[in-house]
Short mmCIF file of C-alpha atoms in Angstrom, two decimals:
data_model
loop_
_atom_site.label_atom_id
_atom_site.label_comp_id
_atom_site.label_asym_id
_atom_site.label_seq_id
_atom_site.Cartn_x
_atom_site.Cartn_y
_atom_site.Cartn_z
CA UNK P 501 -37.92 -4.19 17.56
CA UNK P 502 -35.83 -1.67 18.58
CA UNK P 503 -31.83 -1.74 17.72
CA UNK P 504 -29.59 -0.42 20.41
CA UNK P 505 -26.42 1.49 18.87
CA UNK P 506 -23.52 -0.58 19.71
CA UNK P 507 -20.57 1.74 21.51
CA UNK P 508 -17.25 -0.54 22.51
CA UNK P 509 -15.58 1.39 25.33
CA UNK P 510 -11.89 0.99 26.63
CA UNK P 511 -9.31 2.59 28.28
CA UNK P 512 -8.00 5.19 26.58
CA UNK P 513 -3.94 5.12 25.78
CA UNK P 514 -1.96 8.32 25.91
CA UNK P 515 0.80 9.66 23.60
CA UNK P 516 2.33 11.91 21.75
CA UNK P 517 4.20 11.11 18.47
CA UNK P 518 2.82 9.22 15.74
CA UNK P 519 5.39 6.19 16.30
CA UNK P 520 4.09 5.13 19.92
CA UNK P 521 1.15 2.81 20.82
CA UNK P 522 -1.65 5.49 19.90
CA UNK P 523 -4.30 4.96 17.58
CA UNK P 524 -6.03 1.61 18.58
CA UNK P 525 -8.49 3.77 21.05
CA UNK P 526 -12.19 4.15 19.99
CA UNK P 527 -11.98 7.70 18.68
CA UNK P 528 -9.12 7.49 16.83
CA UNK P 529 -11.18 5.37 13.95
CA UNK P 530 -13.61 7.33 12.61
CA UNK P 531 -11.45 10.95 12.66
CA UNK P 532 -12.82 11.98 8.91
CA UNK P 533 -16.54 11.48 9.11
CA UNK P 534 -19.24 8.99 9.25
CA UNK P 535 -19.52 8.73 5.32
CA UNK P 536 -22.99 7.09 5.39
CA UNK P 537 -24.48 9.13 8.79
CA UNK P 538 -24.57 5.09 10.12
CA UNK P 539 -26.60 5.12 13.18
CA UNK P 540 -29.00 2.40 14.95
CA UNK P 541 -31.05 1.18 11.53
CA UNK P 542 -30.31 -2.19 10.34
CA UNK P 543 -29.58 -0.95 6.96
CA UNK P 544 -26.83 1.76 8.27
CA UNK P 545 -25.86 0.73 11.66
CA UNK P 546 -22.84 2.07 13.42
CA UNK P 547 -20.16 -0.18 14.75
CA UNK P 548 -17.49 1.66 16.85
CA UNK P 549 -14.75 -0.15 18.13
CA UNK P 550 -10.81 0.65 19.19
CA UNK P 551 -9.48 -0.96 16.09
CA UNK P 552 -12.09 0.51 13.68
CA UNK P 553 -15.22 1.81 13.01
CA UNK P 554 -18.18 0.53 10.01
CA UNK P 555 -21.53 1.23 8.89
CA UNK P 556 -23.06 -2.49 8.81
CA UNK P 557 -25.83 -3.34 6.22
CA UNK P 558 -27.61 -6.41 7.73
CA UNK P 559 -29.54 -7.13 4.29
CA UNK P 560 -26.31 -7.78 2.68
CA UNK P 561 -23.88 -8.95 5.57
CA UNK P 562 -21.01 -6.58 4.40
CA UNK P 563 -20.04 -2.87 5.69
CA UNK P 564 -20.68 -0.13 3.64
CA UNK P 565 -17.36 1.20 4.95
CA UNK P 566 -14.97 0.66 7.63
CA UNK P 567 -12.48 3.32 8.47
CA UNK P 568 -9.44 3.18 10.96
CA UNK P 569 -6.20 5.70 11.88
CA UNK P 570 -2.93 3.41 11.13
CA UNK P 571 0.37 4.59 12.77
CA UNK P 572 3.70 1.96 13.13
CA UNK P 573 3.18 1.83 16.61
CA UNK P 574 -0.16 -0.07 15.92
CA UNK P 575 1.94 -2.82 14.34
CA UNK P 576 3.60 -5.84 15.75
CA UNK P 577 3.67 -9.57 16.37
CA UNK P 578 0.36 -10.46 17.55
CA UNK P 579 -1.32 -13.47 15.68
CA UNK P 580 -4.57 -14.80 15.74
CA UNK P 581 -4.90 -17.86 13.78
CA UNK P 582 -8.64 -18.98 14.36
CA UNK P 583 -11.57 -19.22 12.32
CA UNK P 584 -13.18 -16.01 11.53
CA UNK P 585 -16.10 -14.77 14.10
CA UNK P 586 -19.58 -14.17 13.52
CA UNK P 587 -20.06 -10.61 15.02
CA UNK P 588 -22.24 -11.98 18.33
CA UNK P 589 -22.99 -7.98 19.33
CA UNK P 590 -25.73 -7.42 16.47
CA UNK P 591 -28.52 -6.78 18.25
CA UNK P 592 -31.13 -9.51 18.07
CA UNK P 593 -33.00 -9.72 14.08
CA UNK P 594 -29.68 -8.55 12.48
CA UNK P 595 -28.01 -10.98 9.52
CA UNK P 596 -24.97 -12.45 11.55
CA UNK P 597 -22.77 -14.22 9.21
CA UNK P 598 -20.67 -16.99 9.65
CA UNK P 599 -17.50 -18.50 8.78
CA UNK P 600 -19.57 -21.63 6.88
CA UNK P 601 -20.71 -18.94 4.49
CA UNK P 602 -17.86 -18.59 2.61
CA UNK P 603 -16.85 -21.79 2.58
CA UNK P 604 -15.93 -23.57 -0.69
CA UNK P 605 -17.40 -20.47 -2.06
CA UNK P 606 -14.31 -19.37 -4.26
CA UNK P 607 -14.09 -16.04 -2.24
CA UNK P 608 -11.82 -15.05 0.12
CA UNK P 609 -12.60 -13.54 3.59
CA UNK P 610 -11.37 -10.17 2.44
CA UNK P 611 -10.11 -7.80 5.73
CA UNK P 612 -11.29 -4.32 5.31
CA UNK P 613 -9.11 -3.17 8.47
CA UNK P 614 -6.22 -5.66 7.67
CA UNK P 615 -4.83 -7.72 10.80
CA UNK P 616 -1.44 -6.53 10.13
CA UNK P 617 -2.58 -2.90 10.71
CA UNK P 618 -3.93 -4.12 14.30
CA UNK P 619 -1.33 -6.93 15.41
CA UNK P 620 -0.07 -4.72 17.95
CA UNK P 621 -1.45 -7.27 20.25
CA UNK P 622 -2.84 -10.78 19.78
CA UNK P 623 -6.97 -9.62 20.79
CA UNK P 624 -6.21 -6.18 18.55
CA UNK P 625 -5.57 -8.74 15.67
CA UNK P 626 -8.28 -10.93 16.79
CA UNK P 627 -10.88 -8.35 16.60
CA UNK P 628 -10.18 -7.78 12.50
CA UNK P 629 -11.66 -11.30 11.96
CA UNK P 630 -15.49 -10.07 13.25
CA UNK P 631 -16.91 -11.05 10.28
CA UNK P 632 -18.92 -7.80 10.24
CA UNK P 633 -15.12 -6.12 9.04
CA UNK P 634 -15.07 -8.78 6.11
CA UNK P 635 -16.33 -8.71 2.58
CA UNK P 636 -16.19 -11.32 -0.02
CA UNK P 637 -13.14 -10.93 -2.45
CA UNK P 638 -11.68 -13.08 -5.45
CA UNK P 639 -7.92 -14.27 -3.98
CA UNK P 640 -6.62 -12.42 -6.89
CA UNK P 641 -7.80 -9.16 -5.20
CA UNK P 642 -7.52 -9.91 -1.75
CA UNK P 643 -4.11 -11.67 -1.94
CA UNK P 644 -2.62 -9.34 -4.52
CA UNK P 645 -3.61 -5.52 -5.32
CA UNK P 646 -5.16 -5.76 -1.80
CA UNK P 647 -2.59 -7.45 0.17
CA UNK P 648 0.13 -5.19 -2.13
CA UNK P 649 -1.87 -2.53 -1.32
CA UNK P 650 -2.05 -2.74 2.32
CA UNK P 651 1.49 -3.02 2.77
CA UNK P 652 2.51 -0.02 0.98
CA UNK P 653 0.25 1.69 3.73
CA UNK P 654 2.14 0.22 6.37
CA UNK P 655 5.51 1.20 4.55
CA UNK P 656 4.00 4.55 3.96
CA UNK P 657 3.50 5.14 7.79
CA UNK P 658 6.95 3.57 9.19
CA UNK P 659 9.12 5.41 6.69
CA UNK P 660 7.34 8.63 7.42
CA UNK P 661 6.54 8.76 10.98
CA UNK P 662 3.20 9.67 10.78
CA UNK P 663 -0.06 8.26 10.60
CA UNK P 664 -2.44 7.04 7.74
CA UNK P 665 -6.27 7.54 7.89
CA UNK P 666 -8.05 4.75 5.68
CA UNK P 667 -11.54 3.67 4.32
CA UNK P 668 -12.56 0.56 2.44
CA UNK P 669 -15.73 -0.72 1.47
CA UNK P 670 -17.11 -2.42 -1.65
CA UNK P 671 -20.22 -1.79 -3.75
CA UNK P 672 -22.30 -3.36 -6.53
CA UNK P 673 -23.19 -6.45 -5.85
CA UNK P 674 -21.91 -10.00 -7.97
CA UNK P 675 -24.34 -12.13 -6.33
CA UNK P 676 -24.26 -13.77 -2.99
CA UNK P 677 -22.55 -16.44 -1.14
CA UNK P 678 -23.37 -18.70 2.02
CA UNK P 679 -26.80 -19.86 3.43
CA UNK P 680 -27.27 -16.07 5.01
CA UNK P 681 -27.24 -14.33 1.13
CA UNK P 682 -23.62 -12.45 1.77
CA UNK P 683 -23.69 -10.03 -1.18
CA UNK P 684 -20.21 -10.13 -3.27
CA UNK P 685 -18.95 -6.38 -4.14
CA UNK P 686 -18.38 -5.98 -7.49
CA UNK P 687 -15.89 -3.10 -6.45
CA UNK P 688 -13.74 -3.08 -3.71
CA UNK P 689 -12.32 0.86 -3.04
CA UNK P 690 -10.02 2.38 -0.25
CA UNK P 691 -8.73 5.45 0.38
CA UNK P 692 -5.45 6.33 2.60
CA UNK P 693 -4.18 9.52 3.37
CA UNK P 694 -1.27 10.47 4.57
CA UNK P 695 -1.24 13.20 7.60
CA UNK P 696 0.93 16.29 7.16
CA UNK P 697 3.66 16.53 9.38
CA UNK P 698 3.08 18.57 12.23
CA UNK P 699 0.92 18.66 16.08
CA UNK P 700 -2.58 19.12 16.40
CA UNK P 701 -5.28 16.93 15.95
CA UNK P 702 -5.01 14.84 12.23
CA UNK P 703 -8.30 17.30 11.17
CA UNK P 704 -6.57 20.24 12.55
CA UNK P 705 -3.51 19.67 10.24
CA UNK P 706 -5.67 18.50 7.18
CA UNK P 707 -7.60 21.99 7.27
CA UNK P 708 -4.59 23.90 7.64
CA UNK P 709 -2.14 22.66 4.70
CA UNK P 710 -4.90 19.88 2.64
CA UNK P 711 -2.03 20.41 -0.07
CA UNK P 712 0.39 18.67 2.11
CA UNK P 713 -1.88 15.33 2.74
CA UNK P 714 -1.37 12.68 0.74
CA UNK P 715 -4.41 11.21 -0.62
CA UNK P 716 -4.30 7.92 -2.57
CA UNK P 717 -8.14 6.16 -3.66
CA UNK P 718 -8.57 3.15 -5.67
CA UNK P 719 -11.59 1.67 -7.31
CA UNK P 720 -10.33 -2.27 -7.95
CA UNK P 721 -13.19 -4.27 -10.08
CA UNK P 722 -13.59 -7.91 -7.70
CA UNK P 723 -12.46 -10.35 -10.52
CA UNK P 724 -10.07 -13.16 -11.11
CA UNK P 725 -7.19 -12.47 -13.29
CA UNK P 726 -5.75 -9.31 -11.64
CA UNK P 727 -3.28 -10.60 -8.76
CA UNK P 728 -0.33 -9.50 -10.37
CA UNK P 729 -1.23 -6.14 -11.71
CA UNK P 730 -0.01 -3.41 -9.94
CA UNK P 731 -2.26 -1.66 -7.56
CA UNK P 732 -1.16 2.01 -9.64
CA UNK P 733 -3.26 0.69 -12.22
CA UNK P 734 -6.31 1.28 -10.51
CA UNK P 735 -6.07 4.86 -8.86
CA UNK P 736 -8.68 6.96 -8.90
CA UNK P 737 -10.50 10.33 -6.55
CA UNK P 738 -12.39 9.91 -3.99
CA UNK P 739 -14.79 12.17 -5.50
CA UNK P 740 -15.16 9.53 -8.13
CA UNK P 741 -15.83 6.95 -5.31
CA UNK P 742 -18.59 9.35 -3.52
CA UNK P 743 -20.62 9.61 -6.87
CA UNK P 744 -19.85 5.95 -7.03
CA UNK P 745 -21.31 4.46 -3.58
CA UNK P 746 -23.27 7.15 -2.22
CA UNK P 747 -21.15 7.83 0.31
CA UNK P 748 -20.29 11.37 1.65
CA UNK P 749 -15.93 11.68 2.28
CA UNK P 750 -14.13 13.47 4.58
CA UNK P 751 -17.01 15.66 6.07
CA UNK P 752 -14.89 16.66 9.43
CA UNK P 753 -13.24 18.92 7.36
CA UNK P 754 -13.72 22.28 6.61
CA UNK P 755 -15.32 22.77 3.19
CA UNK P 756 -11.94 24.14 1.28
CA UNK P 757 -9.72 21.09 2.29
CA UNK P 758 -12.54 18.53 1.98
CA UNK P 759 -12.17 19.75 -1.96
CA UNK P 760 -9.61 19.79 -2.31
CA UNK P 761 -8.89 16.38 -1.01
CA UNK P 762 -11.84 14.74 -2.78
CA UNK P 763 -10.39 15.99 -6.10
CA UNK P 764 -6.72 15.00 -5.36
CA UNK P 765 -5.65 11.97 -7.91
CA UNK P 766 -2.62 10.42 -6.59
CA UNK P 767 0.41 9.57 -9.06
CA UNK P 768 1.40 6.31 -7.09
CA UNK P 769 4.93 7.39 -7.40
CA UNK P 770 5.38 9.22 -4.00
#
C-alpha cells in the first residue's frame, strides 16, 4: 500500500520580534534539518504540524525525533486535561498507539514537544498529547531531569527574548510496553539552542556568528533513581548524539557553523 506524506496546513501568523505569537506555524518547526531525511516510509515518516515536526517509526510506535522553534509568546494558559490521543492521521497499516498501552505499565507518557511550550492556546496544547509526540519514560526522567529540563528552556527564552530551537528523541530500546509492542528508549536526548540576537531568519543568524548560539545536548539514560539529579549532570555534544542515533544535526546550516555547533559542549552555567 502506498503511504501518503502527511502535510498539516494553517494559516500562517505574522510577526516580528521573538516575544509575539510567532512560532506555532508549520515552518517554523523543523528550521535546522530533517535529521533522519523522514519522508512517506513507515519506518521514517514525516509528520509536519504547526506545533512540531517528527520522523515516526511505526515498528516501534515512538519518533525518532521531534523538533519545534520555542519563543515566550508560544506560552500561556491553555490546558488540555484529556486522555492522550492515538494519532488517527497515520495512514491506513501504520502502528497507532493508544492511551491503554501504557497503562499500569510503570512508564510515563513522556512529551517530546512539552505542552507547556505549546499552551498558547487550549488545541496548541491539545495537539502535544498525539501520541505519535510521546515516548515511554521512567517518572524519574520525565517528571524530573525532563520536566527540570524543559523549564529551564522556557526560562532561557523569556529572560532572553529570543527563541529556542529544540530536538528530542530517544534510542535503544528497554523492551516494550502495551498490546501494540511500544519500544521503551533506553536514552532519552534533546538538544536546545539558543538563537543569537539579531534579524534574519534563525539559520541566517546561526551561519553568521555559530559562536554566539547557545547550544546545550543531553544524553539522560531512561532509569529509575535519577529524579533529583540535576539535569548538568548529563550534558553532552550533539556530535556525540549523531554517532549515537544515526541521526544527521543541524544540516540547514552551512558546513562551518554546523561544526562548530555539533562540537559545542555546554557548561550548564549560562
Amino acid at each position: 500500500m502506498k503511504l501518503t506524506r502527511l502535510v498539516c496546513v494553517v494559516s500562517l501568523v505574522a510577526a516580528t520580534t521573538a516575544s509575539s505569537f510567532a512560532f506555532i506555524i508549520t515552518s517554523y518547526q523543523m528550521v535546522l534539518g530533517n535529521p533522519s531525511g523522514a519522508g512517506s516510509g513507515a519506518s521514517n515518516y514525516l509528520i509536519q504540524r504547526p506545533q512540531y515536526a517528527l520522523g515516526y517509526v511505526s515498528s516501534s510506535g515512538i519518533p525518532k525525533w521531534v523538533a519545534w522553534s520555542l519563543s515566550s509568546g508560544d506560552q500561556g494558559s491553555g490546558r488540555y486535561d484529556g486522555n492522550f490521543i492515538t494519532d488517527t492521521s497515520l495512514p491506513a497499516g501504520m502502528k497507532r498507539v493508544t492511551h491503554a498501552d501504557y497503562t499500569n505499565s510503570g512508564f510515563d507518557r513522556g512529551h517530546m514537544s512539552p505542552n507547556a511550550d505549546r499552551n498558547i492556546t487550549l488545541d496548541h496544547a491539545k495537539q502535544t498529547f498525539l501520541l505519535t509526540n510521546i515516548q515511554p519514560q521512567r517518572p524519574d526522567n520525565n517528571q524530573g531531569i525532563w520536566a527540570n529540563f524543559e523549564t529551564y528552556c522556557r526560562n532561557l527564552t523569556n529572560s532572553t527574548g529570543r527563541e529556542v530551537l529544540i530536538m528530542s528523541g530517544g534510542y535503544g530500546s528497554a523492551g516494550t510496553i502495551g498490546t501494540n509492542s511500544v519500544t521503551v528508549p533506553t536514552y532519552n536526548w534533546k538538544i536546545a539552542i539558543l538563537v543569537p540576537a539579531g534579524s534574519g531568519s534563525p539559520i541566517t543568524r546561526i551561519n553568521a556568528n555559530p559562536s554566539a548560539a547557545r547550544v546545550i545536548a543531553l544524553r539522560v539514560p531512561n532509569v529509575a533513581g535519577i529524579r533529583t539529579t540535576p539535569w548538568t549532570n548529563y550534558i553532552t555534544t550533539a556530535s556525540s548524539l549523531q554517532g549515537s542515533t544515526g541521526l544527521s544535526f543541524f544540516t540547514a546550516l552551512n558546513s562551518a557553523a554546523r561544526t562548530t555547533l555539533l562540537n559545542d559542549q555546554d557548561t550548564g552555567t549560562n
